[in-house]
Amino acid sequence: MSSPRFPALPLELARTMLATAVDEARRGLAEGGIPIGAALFHRDGTLLGSGHNRRVQENDASIHAETDAFRKAGRRRDYPECVMVTTLSPCWYCSGLVRQFNIGAVVIGETDTFFGGHEWLEELGVEIIILDDEECRELLGTFIHAHPELWHEDIGL
């Protein structure tokens, strides 16, 4: 669903944006963390900030991929023109971040591993694009299989 303020984000651009988030997820995995990545873009494709889940690395439960990317993007005045790109459906914490700052669109790599708050965001008028990306699913699925206790700790189960 596109935002009433903007035309739908082209799928090819969404896939290109997702590549940045996947790179961040790989970076997080290489650091010994949970392989979830995110990036904040302007709708025109300009990268504003990217990050990954660093809860393990920083011993800080609040550093999810989306919050890391958001913080690295710095202060903005154009959040409705921004796109949060994430390898996994955003949890309620990260969905709240999108809502709080009125980010206009969210691109999601996959929703099979975890089904977060993206339907709520869509009901509120946020454009949601789910790419159903196999690489995103594989990265996290392999990690969960190898580290179920860490995954369950992070996801709050």
Coordinates of C-alpha atoms in Angstrom, one line a residue:
M1 CA 0.0 0.0 0.0
S2 CA 1.4 3.4 -0.9
S3 CA 1.2 6.4 1.3
P4 CA -1.5 8.9 0.3
R5 CA 1.3 11.5 0.2
F6 CA 3.7 9.7 -2.2
P7 CA 3.6 7.4 -5.1
A8 CA 4.4 3.7 -4.4
L9 CA 8.1 3.0 -3.9
P10 CA 9.4 1.1 -7.0
L11 CA 10.1 -2.6 -6.1
E12 CA 13.5 -2.5 -7.8
L13 CA 14.5 0.5 -5.6
A14 CA 13.2 -1.4 -2.6
R15 CA 15.3 -4.4 -3.5
T16 CA 18.4 -2.2 -4.0
M17 CA 17.8 -0.6 -0.6
L18 CA 17.4 -4.0 1.1
A19 CA 21.0 -5.0 -0.1
T20 CA 22.3 -2.4 2.4
A21 CA 20.3 -3.9 5.3
V22 CA 21.5 -7.4 4.3
D23 CA 25.1 -6.2 4.4
E24 CA 24.5 -4.8 7.9
A25 CA 23.0 -8.1 9.0
R26 CA 26.1 -9.9 7.8
R27 CA 28.2 -7.4 9.6
G28 CA 26.3 -8.1 12.8
L29 CA 26.7 -11.8 12.4
A30 CA 30.5 -11.4 11.9
E31 CA 30.7 -9.5 15.1
G32 CA 29.0 -12.3 17.0
G33 CA 25.6 -10.7 17.1
I34 CA 22.2 -11.4 15.8
P35 CA 22.0 -11.0 12.0
I36 CA 19.3 -8.4 11.6
G37 CA 20.2 -5.3 9.5
A38 CA 18.4 -2.0 8.7
A39 CA 18.9 1.2 6.8
L40 CA 17.1 4.5 6.6
F41 CA 16.8 6.0 3.2
H42 CA 15.2 9.1 1.6
R43 CA 12.5 8.0 -0.9
D44 CA 14.8 9.1 -3.7
G45 CA 17.3 6.3 -2.7
T46 CA 19.8 8.4 -0.8
L47 CA 21.2 6.4 2.2
L48 CA 20.8 8.4 5.4
G49 CA 22.1 5.8 7.9
S50 CA 22.5 2.1 8.3
G51 CA 23.0 -0.3 11.3
H52 CA 22.5 -3.7 12.7
N53 CA 21.3 -5.4 15.9
R54 CA 24.1 -4.8 18.4
R55 CA 22.3 -6.0 21.6
V56 CA 24.9 -8.7 22.2
Q57 CA 28.0 -6.6 21.1
E58 CA 27.1 -3.6 23.2
N59 CA 25.2 -5.4 26.0
D60 CA 22.3 -3.0 25.3
A61 CA 18.8 -4.5 24.7
S62 CA 17.7 -1.2 23.0
I63 CA 20.1 -1.4 20.0
H64 CA 17.9 -3.1 17.4
A65 CA 18.9 -2.8 13.8
E66 CA 16.2 -0.1 13.1
T67 CA 17.2 2.0 16.1
D68 CA 20.9 1.7 15.1
A69 CA 20.1 2.9 11.6
F70 CA 17.8 5.6 12.8
R71 CA 20.4 7.0 15.3
K72 CA 23.1 7.0 12.6
A73 CA 20.9 9.0 10.3
G74 CA 20.9 11.9 12.7
R75 CA 18.2 14.5 13.2
R76 CA 15.8 14.9 10.2
R77 CA 12.9 17.1 9.3
D78 CA 11.6 14.9 6.5
Y79 CA 10.7 11.6 8.1
P80 CA 7.5 11.2 6.0
E81 CA 9.8 11.1 3.0
C82 CA 12.0 8.4 4.5
V83 CA 12.0 4.6 4.1
M84 CA 13.0 2.3 6.9
V85 CA 14.5 -0.9 5.4
T86 CA 14.9 -3.9 7.6
T87 CA 15.8 -7.6 7.0
L88 CA 13.0 -8.7 9.3
S89 CA 9.5 -7.5 10.2
P90 CA 10.0 -4.8 12.8
C91 CA 9.1 -5.7 16.4
W92 CA 6.7 -3.5 18.4
Y93 CA 9.6 -1.4 19.7
C94 CA 10.8 -0.6 16.2
S95 CA 7.3 -0.3 14.8
G96 CA 6.8 2.4 17.5
L97 CA 9.9 4.2 16.3
V98 CA 8.4 4.3 12.7
R99 CA 5.1 5.5 14.1
Q100 CA 6.6 8.1 16.5
F101 CA 8.6 9.8 13.8
N102 CA 6.0 9.4 11.0
I103 CA 8.4 7.5 8.7
G104 CA 6.5 7.1 5.4
A105 CA 7.5 3.6 4.3
V106 CA 8.9 0.4 5.5
V107 CA 10.6 -2.2 3.3
I108 CA 10.8 -5.7 5.0
G109 CA 13.1 -8.5 3.8
E110 CA 10.9 -11.3 5.3
T111 CA 8.1 -11.9 7.8
D112 CA 8.2 -15.7 8.2
T113 CA 10.8 -15.8 11.0
F114 CA 9.1 -13.1 13.0
F115 CA 5.8 -11.3 12.4
G116 CA 6.1 -7.9 14.0
G117 CA 4.0 -4.7 13.9
H118 CA 4.0 -4.0 10.2
E119 CA 0.2 -4.6 9.8
W120 CA -0.5 -2.0 12.5
L121 CA 1.8 0.4 10.6
E122 CA 0.0 -0.2 7.4
E123 CA -3.3 0.5 9.1
L124 CA -1.9 3.8 10.1
G125 CA -1.0 4.7 6.5
V126 CA 2.6 3.6 6.3
E127 CA 3.6 2.1 3.0
I128 CA 4.7 -1.5 3.7
I129 CA 6.6 -3.5 1.1
I130 CA 7.4 -7.1 2.0
L131 CA 10.0 -8.6 -0.4
D132 CA 10.0 -12.2 0.9
D133 CA 13.7 -12.4 0.5
E134 CA 15.2 -15.9 0.8
E135 CA 18.7 -14.6 1.8
C136 CA 17.2 -12.7 4.8
R137 CA 15.3 -15.8 5.8
E138 CA 18.4 -18.0 5.4
L139 CA 20.6 -15.7 7.4
L140 CA 18.4 -15.5 10.4
G141 CA 17.1 -19.1 10.2
T142 CA 20.6 -20.5 10.3
F143 CA 21.5 -18.3 13.2
I144 CA 18.3 -19.3 15.2
H145 CA 19.1 -23.0 14.6
A146 CA 22.7 -22.5 15.9
H147 CA 21.7 -20.1 18.8
P148 CA 18.1 -20.6 19.8
E149 CA 18.7 -19.4 23.4
L150 CA 20.1 -16.1 22.1
W151 CA 17.2 -15.6 19.6
H152 CA 14.6 -16.3 22.3
E153 CA 16.3 -13.8 24.6
D154 CA 16.3 -11.1 22.0
I155 CA 12.8 -11.7 20.7
G156 CA 11.4 -11.8 24.3
L157 CA 10.0 -15.3 24.3

